[in-house]
Amino acid sequence: MTVELGFLPKPMMVPIDNVLPSHKPPLGLLGTKKYRMVVTSIREIGLIEPLAVSAVDRKTGQHVLLDGHIRLLALKELGNTEVPCLVATDDESYTYNNRINRLSSVQEHFMMRRAIDRGISPERLSKALCVDLAQIVKKVTLLDGVCPEAVDLLKDRHFSPEITVALRRMKPTRQVEAVELMIAANSITVTYARALEMATATEMLVAGKRPRKERGVSQEQVDRMEREMSGLQDQYRMIEQGFGEDMLNLVLARGYVAKLVDNKAVFRYLERNHGEVLEQLMGLVRATSTDA
């Protein structure tokens, strides 16, 4: 079984006048800090990510721009006549922009790594992006010591570099568990990551080293936190395993109740003799139909 690529493997140079924007830029964009940062970045270190464009229109010779409108404006301002583009192999103009999102922390890391691999120094990146050098270093080393499975779970998320500082003190298995717990709680925060680190058993920490105790936290509290976190993980796994079956049972039960109250004879009987029960059943049907 072969998988068809959405874009040609290698970028191709396209005349900038042949790249047709798919929408107008927002009013005032050219005066925003974000736009000026993109212009400065391209001027200092060049274009790291190619634009994404549709296949060429054979009649006009133009490509529709799918992603990179701000970069295109910046390149025009800088006087570029050609631009590297990833060309779609199919007509993606309708669906591609729906999948574009703000750059995730992992994607940002890989972009910076590519820039450094091309010989651009962290100092130059710092100047180009108007970001403190210490923050550039943290983003470049973001995934050092983090296992691939945990990285895969975080690949579409936005998080602080301090989270991976806590993760890299854990062994790979525990890293995955910690990330799963943060995602399940919808709380990918530094505070939660440090709490998970403190609640991690010594044997699951790198070199068996316990994190530095927080001021005012006793050993007894740390031990209790560790036991509670272990119990929480077990409960999470049980819920995850039974979620699909529970949802199926709920849908079947809701369908049965809906048919029951739709029966006129049953409805009249419940209305006359068990009004409270009927009200509960109707509430269940309304609630589940709204959720669907």
mmCIF file of N, CA and C in Angstrom, residues 1 8 35 38 41 46 55 108 122 146-147 165 168 173 202 225 247 260 268 274-275:
data_model
loop_
_atom_site.group_PDB
_atom_site.id
_atom_site.type_symbol
_atom_site.label_atom_id
_atom_site.label_comp_id
_atom_site.label_asym_id
_atom_site.label_seq_id
_atom_site.Cartn_x
_atom_site.Cartn_y
_atom_site.Cartn_z
ATOM 1 N N MET A 1 0.847 -1.202 0.000
ATOM 2 C CA MET A 1 0.000 0.000 0.000
ATOM 3 C C MET A 1 0.876 1.243 0.000
ATOM 4 N N LEU A 8 4.861 18.050 -3.366
ATOM 5 C CA LEU A 8 6.089 17.561 -3.988
ATOM 6 C C LEU A 8 7.199 17.556 -2.931
ATOM 7 N N TYR A 35 4.391 41.321 12.019
ATOM 8 C CA TYR A 35 4.832 41.478 10.632
ATOM 9 C C TYR A 35 6.266 41.987 10.568
ATOM 10 N N VAL A 38 8.690 39.239 11.239
ATOM 11 C CA VAL A 38 8.880 38.345 10.090
ATOM 12 C C VAL A 38 9.822 38.982 9.078
ATOM 13 N N SER A 41 13.334 38.849 10.458
ATOM 14 C CA SER A 41 13.824 37.471 10.452
ATOM 15 C C SER A 41 14.297 37.061 9.058
ATOM 16 N N GLY A 46 17.132 34.718 6.344
ATOM 17 C CA GLY A 46 16.520 34.109 5.176
ATOM 18 C C GLY A 46 15.222 33.404 5.524
ATOM 19 N N ALA A 55 -1.130 23.518 -7.006
ATOM 20 C CA ALA A 55 -0.535 23.203 -8.305
ATOM 21 C C ALA A 55 -0.781 24.359 -9.273
ATOM 22 N N GLU A 108 8.167 24.867 16.366
ATOM 23 C CA GLU A 108 9.065 26.006 16.523
ATOM 24 C C GLU A 108 10.480 25.534 16.835
ATOM 25 N N PRO A 122 22.775 31.086 17.365
ATOM 26 C CA PRO A 122 21.674 31.480 18.268
ATOM 27 C C PRO A 122 21.612 32.984 18.474
ATOM 28 N N VAL A 146 14.067 14.146 26.036
ATOM 29 C CA VAL A 146 12.654 13.762 26.049
ATOM 30 C C VAL A 146 12.450 12.641 25.032
ATOM 31 N N CYS A 147 11.788 11.573 25.435
ATOM 32 C CA CYS A 147 11.643 10.397 24.566
ATOM 33 C C CYS A 147 10.714 10.703 23.390
ATOM 34 N N VAL A 165 11.961 20.612 30.980
ATOM 35 C CA VAL A 165 13.000 20.556 32.016
ATOM 36 C C VAL A 165 12.595 19.542 33.075
ATOM 37 N N ARG A 168 12.592 15.797 31.466
ATOM 38 C CA ARG A 168 13.868 15.124 31.213
ATOM 39 C C ARG A 168 14.503 14.577 32.496
ATOM 40 N N THR A 173 9.418 6.011 30.331
ATOM 41 C CA THR A 173 8.074 5.511 30.633
ATOM 42 C C THR A 173 7.286 6.519 31.450
ATOM 43 N N THR A 202 11.110 7.358 43.125
ATOM 44 C CA THR A 202 12.552 7.562 42.918
ATOM 45 C C THR A 202 13.098 6.701 41.799
ATOM 46 N N MET A 225 1.564 12.399 48.100
ATOM 47 C CA MET A 225 1.321 12.853 46.739
ATOM 48 C C MET A 225 1.677 11.767 45.732
ATOM 49 N N MET A 247 -19.724 4.760 26.357
ATOM 50 C CA MET A 247 -20.411 5.641 25.413
ATOM 51 C C MET A 247 -21.428 4.869 24.582
ATOM 52 N N LEU A 260 -39.300 5.014 24.358
ATOM 53 C CA LEU A 260 -40.257 4.763 25.435
ATOM 54 C C LEU A 260 -41.174 5.967 25.638
ATOM 55 N N ARG A 268 -48.698 8.888 28.508
ATOM 56 C CA ARG A 268 -49.882 9.263 29.294
ATOM 57 C C ARG A 268 -49.870 8.589 30.665
ATOM 58 N N HIS A 274 -46.663 8.889 37.360
ATOM 59 C CA HIS A 274 -45.257 9.053 37.763
ATOM 60 C C HIS A 274 -44.666 10.283 37.066
ATOM 61 N N GLY A 275 -45.209 11.443 37.413
ATOM 62 C CA GLY A 275 -44.771 12.681 36.776
ATOM 63 C C GLY A 275 -43.290 12.980 36.960
#
